[in-house]
mmCIF file with all atom_site columns, C-alpha atoms in Angstrom:
data_model
loop_
_atom_site.group_PDB
_atom_site.id
_atom_site.type_symbol
_atom_site.label_atom_id
_atom_site.label_alt_id
_atom_site.label_comp_id
_atom_site.label_asym_id
_atom_site.label_entity_id
_atom_site.label_seq_id
_atom_site.pdbx_PDB_ins_code
_atom_site.Cartn_x
_atom_site.Cartn_y
_atom_site.Cartn_z
_atom_site.occupancy
_atom_site.B_iso_or_equiv
_atom_site.pdbx_formal_charge
_atom_site.auth_seq_id
_atom_site.auth_comp_id
_atom_site.auth_asym_id
_atom_site.auth_atom_id
_atom_site.pdbx_PDB_model_num
ATOM 1   C CA . MET A 1 1   ? 59.637 -27.482 175.738 1.00 42.00 ? 1   MET A CA 1
ATOM 2   C CA . SER A 1 2   ? 56.674 -25.728 174.169 1.00 38.00 ? 2   SER A CA 1
ATOM 3   C CA . SER A 1 3   ? 56.842 -24.211 170.710 1.00 38.00 ? 3   SER A CA 1
ATOM 4   C CA . ALA A 1 4   ? 56.707 -20.767 172.357 1.00 34.00 ? 4   ALA A CA 1
ATOM 5   C CA . GLU A 1 5   ? 59.789 -21.643 174.438 1.00 36.00 ? 5   GLU A CA 1
ATOM 6   C CA . GLU A 1 6   ? 61.477 -23.005 171.319 1.00 39.00 ? 6   GLU A CA 1
ATOM 7   C CA . THR A 1 7   ? 60.807 -19.697 169.556 1.00 33.00 ? 7   THR A CA 1
ATOM 8   C CA . VAL A 1 8   ? 62.365 -17.721 172.416 1.00 33.00 ? 8   VAL A CA 1
ATOM 9   C CA . ILE A 1 9   ? 65.495 -19.894 172.364 1.00 36.00 ? 9   ILE A CA 1
ATOM 10  C CA . ALA A 1 10  ? 65.656 -20.034 168.587 1.00 40.00 ? 10  ALA A CA 1
ATOM 11  C CA . GLY A 1 11  ? 66.260 -16.421 167.789 1.00 42.00 ? 11  GLY A CA 1
ATOM 12  C CA . ASP A 1 12  ? 67.034 -15.915 164.111 1.00 42.00 ? 12  ASP A CA 1
ATOM 13  C CA . CYS A 1 13  ? 69.780 -18.169 162.830 1.00 51.00 ? 13  CYS A CA 1
ATOM 14  C CA . GLY A 1 14  ? 69.169 -16.957 159.307 1.00 50.00 ? 14  GLY A CA 1
ATOM 15  C CA . ALA A 1 15  ? 69.958 -18.829 156.156 1.00 52.00 ? 15  ALA A CA 1
ATOM 16  C CA . SER A 1 16  ? 72.908 -21.040 155.488 1.00 56.00 ? 16  SER A CA 1
ATOM 17  C CA . LEU A 1 17  ? 75.972 -19.983 153.560 1.00 60.00 ? 17  LEU A CA 1
ATOM 18  C CA . SER A 1 18  ? 74.266 -21.229 150.404 1.00 64.00 ? 18  SER A CA 1
ATOM 19  C CA . GLY A 1 19  ? 71.191 -19.078 151.085 1.00 70.00 ? 19  GLY A CA 1
ATOM 20  C CA . ARG A 1 20  ? 68.976 -22.104 151.775 1.00 74.00 ? 20  ARG A CA 1
ATOM 21  C CA . PRO A 1 21  ? 67.340 -22.573 155.182 1.00 86.00 ? 21  PRO A CA 1
ATOM 22  C CA . LEU A 1 22  ? 69.485 -24.373 157.733 1.00 91.00 ? 22  LEU A CA 1
ATOM 23  C CA . ARG A 1 23  ? 68.597 -27.981 158.512 1.00 88.00 ? 23  ARG A CA 1
ATOM 24  C CA . LYS A 1 24  ? 67.083 -28.145 162.017 1.00 95.00 ? 24  LYS A CA 1
ATOM 25  C CA . VAL A 1 25  ? 68.976 -30.713 164.106 1.00 95.00 ? 25  VAL A CA 1
ATOM 26  C CA . ALA A 1 26  ? 68.605 -32.041 167.659 1.00 97.00 ? 26  ALA A CA 1
ATOM 27  C CA . ARG A 1 27  ? 71.661 -33.649 169.275 1.00 97.00 ? 27  ARG A CA 1
ATOM 28  C CA . VAL A 1 28  ? 72.018 -35.376 172.631 1.00 98.00 ? 28  VAL A CA 1
ATOM 29  C CA . ILE A 1 29  ? 74.742 -35.086 175.247 1.00 98.00 ? 29  ILE A CA 1
ATOM 30  C CA . LEU A 1 30  ? 73.895 -38.427 176.849 1.00 98.00 ? 30  LEU A CA 1
ATOM 31  C CA . LEU A 1 31  ? 75.486 -39.173 180.220 1.00 98.00 ? 31  LEU A CA 1
ATOM 32  C CA . ASP A 1 32  ? 75.441 -42.483 182.077 1.00 98.00 ? 32  ASP A CA 1
ATOM 33  C CA . PRO A 1 33  ? 75.450 -42.857 185.898 1.00 97.00 ? 33  PRO A CA 1
ATOM 34  C CA . SER A 1 34  ? 79.282 -42.604 185.873 1.00 98.00 ? 34  SER A CA 1
ATOM 35  C CA . ASP A 1 35  ? 79.151 -39.283 183.964 1.00 98.00 ? 35  ASP A CA 1
ATOM 36  C CA . ARG A 1 36  ? 80.513 -40.833 180.780 1.00 98.00 ? 36  ARG A CA 1
ATOM 37  C CA . ILE A 1 37  ? 79.329 -39.345 177.485 1.00 98.00 ? 37  ILE A CA 1
ATOM 38  C CA . LEU A 1 38  ? 78.125 -41.444 174.563 1.00 98.00 ? 38  LEU A CA 1
ATOM 39  C CA . LEU A 1 39  ? 79.669 -40.726 171.161 1.00 97.00 ? 39  LEU A CA 1
ATOM 40  C CA . LEU A 1 40  ? 79.079 -42.425 167.826 1.00 94.00 ? 40  LEU A CA 1
ATOM 41  C CA . HIS A 1 41  ? 81.983 -43.325 165.542 1.00 94.00 ? 41  HIS A CA 1
ATOM 42  C CA . GLY A 1 42  ? 81.285 -42.143 162.015 1.00 90.00 ? 42  GLY A CA 1
ATOM 43  C CA . TYR A 1 43  ? 83.143 -42.113 158.739 1.00 88.00 ? 43  TYR A CA 1
ATOM 44  C CA . GLU A 1 44  ? 82.754 -40.960 155.171 1.00 83.00 ? 44  GLU A CA 1
ATOM 45  C CA . PRO A 1 45  ? 80.865 -43.674 153.247 1.00 88.00 ? 45  PRO A CA 1
ATOM 46  C CA . GLY A 1 46  ? 83.378 -45.519 151.104 1.00 80.00 ? 46  GLY A CA 1
ATOM 47  C CA . ASP A 1 47  ? 86.371 -44.208 153.103 1.00 80.00 ? 47  ASP A CA 1
ATOM 48  C CA . PRO A 1 48  ? 86.504 -45.611 156.663 1.00 78.00 ? 48  PRO A CA 1
ATOM 49  C CA . ALA A 1 49  ? 89.888 -43.903 157.182 1.00 81.00 ? 49  ALA A CA 1
ATOM 50  C CA . ASP A 1 50  ? 88.119 -40.496 157.067 1.00 80.00 ? 50  ASP A CA 1
ATOM 51  C CA . ASP A 1 51  ? 86.521 -40.872 160.502 1.00 91.00 ? 51  ASP A CA 1
ATOM 52  C CA . TRP A 1 52  ? 85.373 -38.892 163.535 1.00 87.00 ? 52  TRP A CA 1
ATOM 53  C CA . TRP A 1 53  ? 83.320 -39.117 166.734 1.00 96.00 ? 53  TRP A CA 1
ATOM 54  C CA . PHE A 1 54  ? 80.037 -37.247 167.225 1.00 94.00 ? 54  PHE A CA 1
ATOM 55  C CA . THR A 1 55  ? 77.017 -37.003 169.474 1.00 97.00 ? 55  THR A CA 1
ATOM 56  C CA . PRO A 1 56  ? 73.809 -38.918 168.712 1.00 97.00 ? 56  PRO A CA 1
ATOM 57  C CA . GLY A 1 57  ? 71.102 -36.926 166.971 1.00 96.00 ? 57  GLY A CA 1
ATOM 58  C CA . GLY A 1 58  ? 69.846 -35.783 163.631 1.00 93.00 ? 58  GLY A CA 1
ATOM 59  C CA . GLY A 1 59  ? 67.340 -33.803 161.645 1.00 93.00 ? 59  GLY A CA 1
ATOM 60  C CA . VAL A 1 60  ? 63.873 -32.802 162.750 1.00 95.00 ? 60  VAL A CA 1
ATOM 61  C CA . GLU A 1 61  ? 61.226 -34.623 160.702 1.00 94.00 ? 61  GLU A CA 1
ATOM 62  C CA . GLY A 1 62  ? 57.784 -33.304 159.779 1.00 94.00 ? 62  GLY A CA 1
ATOM 63  C CA . ASP A 1 63  ? 56.079 -31.430 162.588 1.00 95.00 ? 63  ASP A CA 1
ATOM 64  C CA . GLU A 1 64  ? 58.009 -33.002 165.463 1.00 96.00 ? 64  GLU A CA 1
ATOM 65  C CA . THR A 1 65  ? 59.654 -30.763 168.052 1.00 97.00 ? 65  THR A CA 1
ATOM 66  C CA . ARG A 1 66  ? 63.395 -30.799 168.548 1.00 97.00 ? 66  ARG A CA 1
ATOM 67  C CA . GLU A 1 67  ? 62.844 -32.662 171.830 1.00 97.00 ? 67  GLU A CA 1
ATOM 68  C CA . GLN A 1 68  ? 60.889 -35.344 169.993 1.00 97.00 ? 68  GLN A CA 1
ATOM 69  C CA . ALA A 1 69  ? 63.589 -35.519 167.311 1.00 97.00 ? 69  ALA A CA 1
ATOM 70  C CA . ALA A 1 70  ? 66.311 -35.892 169.968 1.00 97.00 ? 70  ALA A CA 1
ATOM 71  C CA . LEU A 1 71  ? 64.509 -38.832 171.607 1.00 97.00 ? 71  LEU A CA 1
ATOM 72  C CA . ARG A 1 72  ? 63.653 -40.473 168.257 1.00 95.00 ? 72  ARG A CA 1
ATOM 73  C CA . GLU A 1 73  ? 67.207 -40.172 166.961 1.00 94.00 ? 73  GLU A CA 1
ATOM 74  C CA . LEU A 1 74  ? 68.601 -41.549 170.223 1.00 96.00 ? 74  LEU A CA 1
ATOM 75  C CA . ARG A 1 75  ? 66.262 -44.549 169.990 1.00 94.00 ? 75  ARG A CA 1
ATOM 76  C CA . GLU A 1 76  ? 67.097 -45.180 166.309 1.00 94.00 ? 76  GLU A CA 1
ATOM 77  C CA . GLU A 1 77  ? 70.880 -44.751 166.656 1.00 94.00 ? 77  GLU A CA 1
ATOM 78  C CA . THR A 1 78  ? 71.424 -46.455 170.016 1.00 95.00 ? 78  THR A CA 1
ATOM 79  C CA . GLY A 1 79  ? 68.288 -48.330 171.093 1.00 94.00 ? 79  GLY A CA 1
ATOM 80  C CA . ILE A 1 80  ? 68.331 -46.305 174.311 1.00 96.00 ? 80  ILE A CA 1
ATOM 81  C CA . THR A 1 81  ? 64.811 -45.351 175.387 1.00 94.00 ? 81  THR A CA 1
ATOM 82  C CA . GLU A 1 82  ? 65.143 -44.919 179.152 1.00 93.00 ? 82  GLU A CA 1
ATOM 83  C CA . VAL A 1 83  ? 66.171 -41.273 179.053 1.00 95.00 ? 83  VAL A CA 1
ATOM 84  C CA . GLU A 1 84  ? 65.637 -38.221 181.184 1.00 92.00 ? 84  GLU A CA 1
ATOM 85  C CA . LEU A 1 85  ? 65.864 -35.362 178.680 1.00 95.00 ? 85  LEU A CA 1
ATOM 86  C CA . GLY A 1 86  ? 67.114 -32.114 180.161 1.00 96.00 ? 86  GLY A CA 1
ATOM 87  C CA . PRO A 1 87  ? 67.667 -28.591 178.904 1.00 97.00 ? 87  PRO A CA 1
ATOM 88  C CA . VAL A 1 88  ? 69.310 -27.319 175.743 1.00 97.00 ? 88  VAL A CA 1
ATOM 89  C CA . LEU A 1 89  ? 72.973 -26.810 176.655 1.00 98.00 ? 89  LEU A CA 1
ATOM 90  C CA . TRP A 1 90  ? 74.461 -25.422 173.479 1.00 97.00 ? 90  TRP A CA 1
ATOM 91  C CA . ARG A 1 91  ? 73.530 -24.280 169.990 1.00 96.00 ? 91  ARG A CA 1
ATOM 92  C CA . ARG A 1 92  ? 75.714 -24.015 166.951 1.00 94.00 ? 92  ARG A CA 1
ATOM 93  C CA . VAL A 1 93  ? 75.564 -23.518 163.224 1.00 93.00 ? 93  VAL A CA 1
ATOM 94  C CA . CYS A 1 94  ? 77.813 -25.811 161.245 1.00 85.00 ? 94  CYS A CA 1
ATOM 95  C CA . ALA A 1 95  ? 78.561 -26.763 157.662 1.00 84.00 ? 95  ALA A CA 1
ATOM 96  C CA . PHE A 1 96  ? 80.424 -29.808 156.433 1.00 77.00 ? 96  PHE A CA 1
ATOM 97  C CA . PRO A 1 97  ? 80.753 -32.134 153.438 1.00 70.00 ? 97  PRO A CA 1
ATOM 98  C CA . PHE A 1 98  ? 79.402 -35.652 153.893 1.00 75.00 ? 98  PHE A CA 1
ATOM 99  C CA . ALA A 1 99  ? 78.279 -38.397 151.522 1.00 69.00 ? 99  ALA A CA 1
ATOM 100 C CA . GLY A 1 100 ? 78.661 -36.269 148.410 1.00 69.00 ? 100 GLY A CA 1
ATOM 101 C CA . ARG A 1 101 ? 76.737 -33.219 149.569 1.00 80.00 ? 101 ARG A CA 1
ATOM 102 C CA . ARG A 1 102 ? 77.118 -30.124 151.743 1.00 81.00 ? 102 ARG A CA 1
ATOM 103 C CA . TRP A 1 103 ? 75.210 -30.133 155.039 1.00 75.00 ? 103 TRP A CA 1
ATOM 104 C CA . GLU A 1 104 ? 74.388 -26.809 156.721 1.00 87.00 ? 104 GLU A CA 1
ATOM 105 C CA . GLN A 1 105 ? 72.728 -27.144 160.101 1.00 87.00 ? 105 GLN A CA 1
ATOM 106 C CA . ASP A 1 106 ? 71.348 -25.334 163.130 1.00 94.00 ? 106 ASP A CA 1
ATOM 107 C CA . GLU A 1 107 ? 72.124 -27.811 165.935 1.00 94.00 ? 107 GLU A CA 1
ATOM 108 C CA . TRP A 1 108 ? 70.675 -27.824 169.459 1.00 97.00 ? 108 TRP A CA 1
ATOM 109 C CA . TYR A 1 109 ? 72.436 -30.006 172.049 1.00 98.00 ? 109 TYR A CA 1
ATOM 110 C CA . TYR A 1 110 ? 70.174 -31.423 174.772 1.00 98.00 ? 110 TYR A CA 1
ATOM 111 C CA . LEU A 1 111 ? 71.469 -32.807 178.049 1.00 98.00 ? 111 LEU A CA 1
ATOM 112 C CA . ALA A 1 112 ? 70.118 -36.277 178.830 1.00 98.00 ? 112 ALA A CA 1
ATOM 113 C CA . ARG A 1 113 ? 70.799 -38.936 181.428 1.00 97.00 ? 113 ARG A CA 1
ATOM 114 C CA . THR A 1 114 ? 70.267 -42.669 181.318 1.00 97.00 ? 114 THR A CA 1
ATOM 115 C CA . SER A 1 115 ? 71.088 -45.795 183.264 1.00 97.00 ? 115 SER A CA 1
ATOM 116 C CA . GLN A 1 116 ? 70.663 -47.879 180.088 1.00 94.00 ? 116 GLN A CA 1
ATOM 117 C CA . THR A 1 117 ? 74.186 -48.271 178.638 1.00 94.00 ? 117 THR A CA 1
ATOM 118 C CA . ALA A 1 118 ? 73.845 -51.184 176.198 1.00 93.00 ? 118 ALA A CA 1
ATOM 119 C CA . ILE A 1 119 ? 73.850 -49.960 172.583 1.00 90.00 ? 119 ILE A CA 1
ATOM 120 C CA . VAL A 1 120 ? 71.636 -51.630 169.968 1.00 88.00 ? 120 VAL A CA 1
ATOM 121 C CA . ALA A 1 121 ? 71.548 -49.557 166.769 1.00 83.00 ? 121 ALA A CA 1
ATOM 122 C CA . GLU A 1 122 ? 68.643 -51.199 164.956 1.00 83.00 ? 122 GLU A CA 1
ATOM 123 C CA . GLY A 1 123 ? 66.955 -48.075 163.588 1.00 75.00 ? 123 GLY A CA 1
ATOM 124 C CA . LEU A 1 124 ? 69.745 -46.724 161.390 1.00 77.00 ? 124 LEU A CA 1
ATOM 125 C CA . THR A 1 125 ? 68.967 -45.313 157.971 1.00 73.00 ? 125 THR A CA 1
ATOM 126 C CA . ASP A 1 126 ? 70.750 -46.737 154.936 1.00 71.00 ? 126 ASP A CA 1
ATOM 127 C CA . LEU A 1 127 ? 73.225 -43.836 154.988 1.00 67.00 ? 127 LEU A CA 1
ATOM 128 C CA . GLU A 1 128 ? 73.877 -44.357 158.712 1.00 80.00 ? 128 GLU A CA 1
ATOM 129 C CA . ARG A 1 129 ? 74.467 -48.100 158.155 1.00 74.00 ? 129 ARG A CA 1
ATOM 130 C CA . ARG A 1 130 ? 77.114 -47.129 155.575 1.00 68.00 ? 130 ARG A CA 1
ATOM 131 C CA . SER A 1 131 ? 78.771 -44.509 157.799 1.00 72.00 ? 131 SER A CA 1
ATOM 132 C CA . VAL A 1 132 ? 78.507 -45.419 161.504 1.00 84.00 ? 132 VAL A CA 1
ATOM 133 C CA . ALA A 1 133 ? 81.074 -47.872 162.875 1.00 83.00 ? 133 ALA A CA 1
ATOM 134 C CA . GLY A 1 134 ? 79.727 -48.077 166.422 1.00 90.00 ? 134 GLY A CA 1
ATOM 135 C CA . ALA A 1 135 ? 79.446 -46.208 169.695 1.00 93.00 ? 135 ALA A CA 1
ATOM 136 C CA . ARG A 1 136 ? 81.493 -45.749 172.839 1.00 96.00 ? 136 ARG A CA 1
ATOM 137 C CA . TRP A 1 137 ? 81.066 -44.284 176.309 1.00 98.00 ? 137 TRP A CA 1
ATOM 138 C CA . TRP A 1 138 ? 83.890 -41.808 177.082 1.00 98.00 ? 138 TRP A CA 1
ATOM 139 C CA . THR A 1 139 ? 85.076 -40.391 180.393 1.00 98.00 ? 139 THR A CA 1
ATOM 140 C CA . CYS A 1 140 ? 85.908 -36.710 180.427 1.00 98.00 ? 140 CYS A CA 1
ATOM 141 C CA . ARG A 1 141 ? 89.591 -37.555 180.783 1.00 98.00 ? 141 ARG A CA 1
ATOM 142 C CA . GLU A 1 142 ? 89.517 -39.949 177.808 1.00 98.00 ? 142 GLU A CA 1
ATOM 143 C CA . LEU A 1 143 ? 87.817 -37.321 175.675 1.00 97.00 ? 143 LEU A CA 1
ATOM 144 C CA . THR A 1 144 ? 90.289 -34.627 176.750 1.00 97.00 ? 144 THR A CA 1
ATOM 145 C CA . GLU A 1 145 ? 93.252 -36.880 175.889 1.00 97.00 ? 145 GLU A CA 1
ATOM 146 C CA . ALA A 1 146 ? 91.793 -38.207 172.618 1.00 95.00 ? 146 ALA A CA 1
ATOM 147 C CA . HIS A 1 147 ? 93.695 -37.689 169.377 1.00 95.00 ? 147 HIS A CA 1
ATOM 148 C CA . GLU A 1 148 ? 90.688 -38.564 167.222 1.00 94.00 ? 148 GLU A CA 1
ATOM 149 C CA . THR A 1 149 ? 88.536 -35.944 165.532 1.00 92.00 ? 149 THR A CA 1
ATOM 150 C CA . VAL A 1 150 ? 85.464 -35.105 167.635 1.00 95.00 ? 150 VAL A CA 1
ATOM 151 C CA . TYR A 1 151 ? 82.531 -32.826 166.749 1.00 92.00 ? 151 TYR A CA 1
ATOM 152 C CA . PRO A 1 152 ? 81.869 -30.264 167.926 1.00 93.00 ? 152 PRO A CA 1
ATOM 153 C CA . THR A 1 153 ? 85.598 -29.653 168.127 1.00 91.00 ? 153 THR A CA 1
ATOM 154 C CA . ARG A 1 154 ? 85.386 -28.015 171.585 1.00 94.00 ? 154 ARG A CA 1
ATOM 155 C CA . LEU A 1 155 ? 83.385 -30.909 173.063 1.00 97.00 ? 155 LEU A CA 1
ATOM 156 C CA . ALA A 1 156 ? 86.043 -31.983 175.600 1.00 97.00 ? 156 ALA A CA 1
ATOM 157 C CA . GLY A 1 157 ? 86.163 -28.527 177.202 1.00 97.00 ? 157 GLY A CA 1
ATOM 158 C CA . LEU A 1 158 ? 82.400 -28.093 177.067 1.00 97.00 ? 158 LEU A CA 1
ATOM 159 C CA . PHE A 1 159 ? 81.943 -31.508 178.680 1.00 98.00 ? 159 PHE A CA 1
ATOM 160 C CA . ARG A 1 160 ? 84.441 -30.667 181.452 1.00 98.00 ? 160 ARG A CA 1
ATOM 161 C CA . ARG A 1 161 ? 82.615 -27.394 182.176 1.00 97.00 ? 161 ARG A CA 1
ATOM 162 C CA . LEU A 1 162 ? 79.256 -29.183 182.201 1.00 98.00 ? 162 LEU A CA 1
ATOM 163 C CA . LEU A 1 163 ? 80.524 -31.666 184.782 1.00 98.00 ? 163 LEU A CA 1
ATOM 164 C CA . ASP A 1 164 ? 82.142 -28.921 186.899 1.00 98.00 ? 164 ASP A CA 1
ATOM 165 C CA . GLU A 1 165 ? 79.435 -26.252 186.724 1.00 97.00 ? 165 GLU A CA 1
ATOM 166 C CA . GLY A 1 166 ? 76.249 -28.009 185.617 1.00 97.00 ? 166 GLY A CA 1
ATOM 167 C CA . PRO A 1 167 ? 74.023 -26.888 182.747 1.00 97.00 ? 167 PRO A CA 1
ATOM 168 C CA . PRO A 1 168 ? 74.081 -23.217 181.782 1.00 96.00 ? 168 PRO A CA 1
ATOM 169 C CA . ASP A 1 169 ? 71.070 -21.038 182.685 1.00 95.00 ? 169 ASP A CA 1
ATOM 170 C CA . ARG A 1 170 ? 70.396 -20.527 178.973 1.00 96.00 ? 170 ARG A CA 1
ATOM 171 C CA . PRO A 1 171 ? 71.753 -22.282 175.902 1.00 96.00 ? 171 PRO A CA 1
ATOM 172 C CA . GLU A 1 172 ? 75.297 -21.195 175.048 1.00 95.00 ? 172 GLU A CA 1
ATOM 173 C CA . ILE A 1 173 ? 75.803 -20.189 171.422 1.00 93.00 ? 173 ILE A CA 1
ATOM 174 C CA . LEU A 1 174 ? 78.927 -21.945 170.154 1.00 88.00 ? 174 LEU A CA 1
ATOM 175 C CA . ASP A 1 175 ? 81.124 -20.599 167.372 1.00 87.00 ? 175 ASP A CA 1
ATOM 176 C CA . THR A 1 176 ? 80.044 -21.466 163.854 1.00 85.00 ? 176 THR A CA 1
ATOM 177 C CA . GLU A 1 177 ? 82.016 -24.464 162.648 1.00 82.00 ? 177 GLU A CA 1
ATOM 178 C CA . ILE A 1 178 ? 82.715 -24.827 158.937 1.00 86.00 ? 178 ILE A CA 1
ATOM 179 C CA . VAL A 1 179 ? 84.583 -27.877 157.691 1.00 86.00 ? 179 VAL A CA 1
#
């Protein structure tokens, strides 16, 4: 996606609740050939009982595009490099406490497909090494029936709709999620 296209999609998300600019984040809805979705298992550093599942991805660094950030984060967090990156599916603003600070983000969720399903997380940051317990491929049914916390919280329904209807014509703006 060109920077002009990014600008059209971006709109004006404004500042965070704290008045500071939102952290720009690229996340990946990664599907395997069986239409399973990859989620990472995270937890609060120092408290593994405070855990949740989330999509791979992270903050944009330097002058990279969100697409570049999505691919870099996927490589660092999973070792998966054989990826066909698709369109932006969803966007959301979220805020949450993690590792002793408040994170306020503008997240873009890219669709991606891969046939590479082995996970080798060798590029994790120090914080990620202290807060990521692993990864798992989920079927839509497993995700729908899960009792674990998953972010974004509507992911099971969004995933079902993606499988049933395909990607939306334009990115869907999800409700702001504040934890």
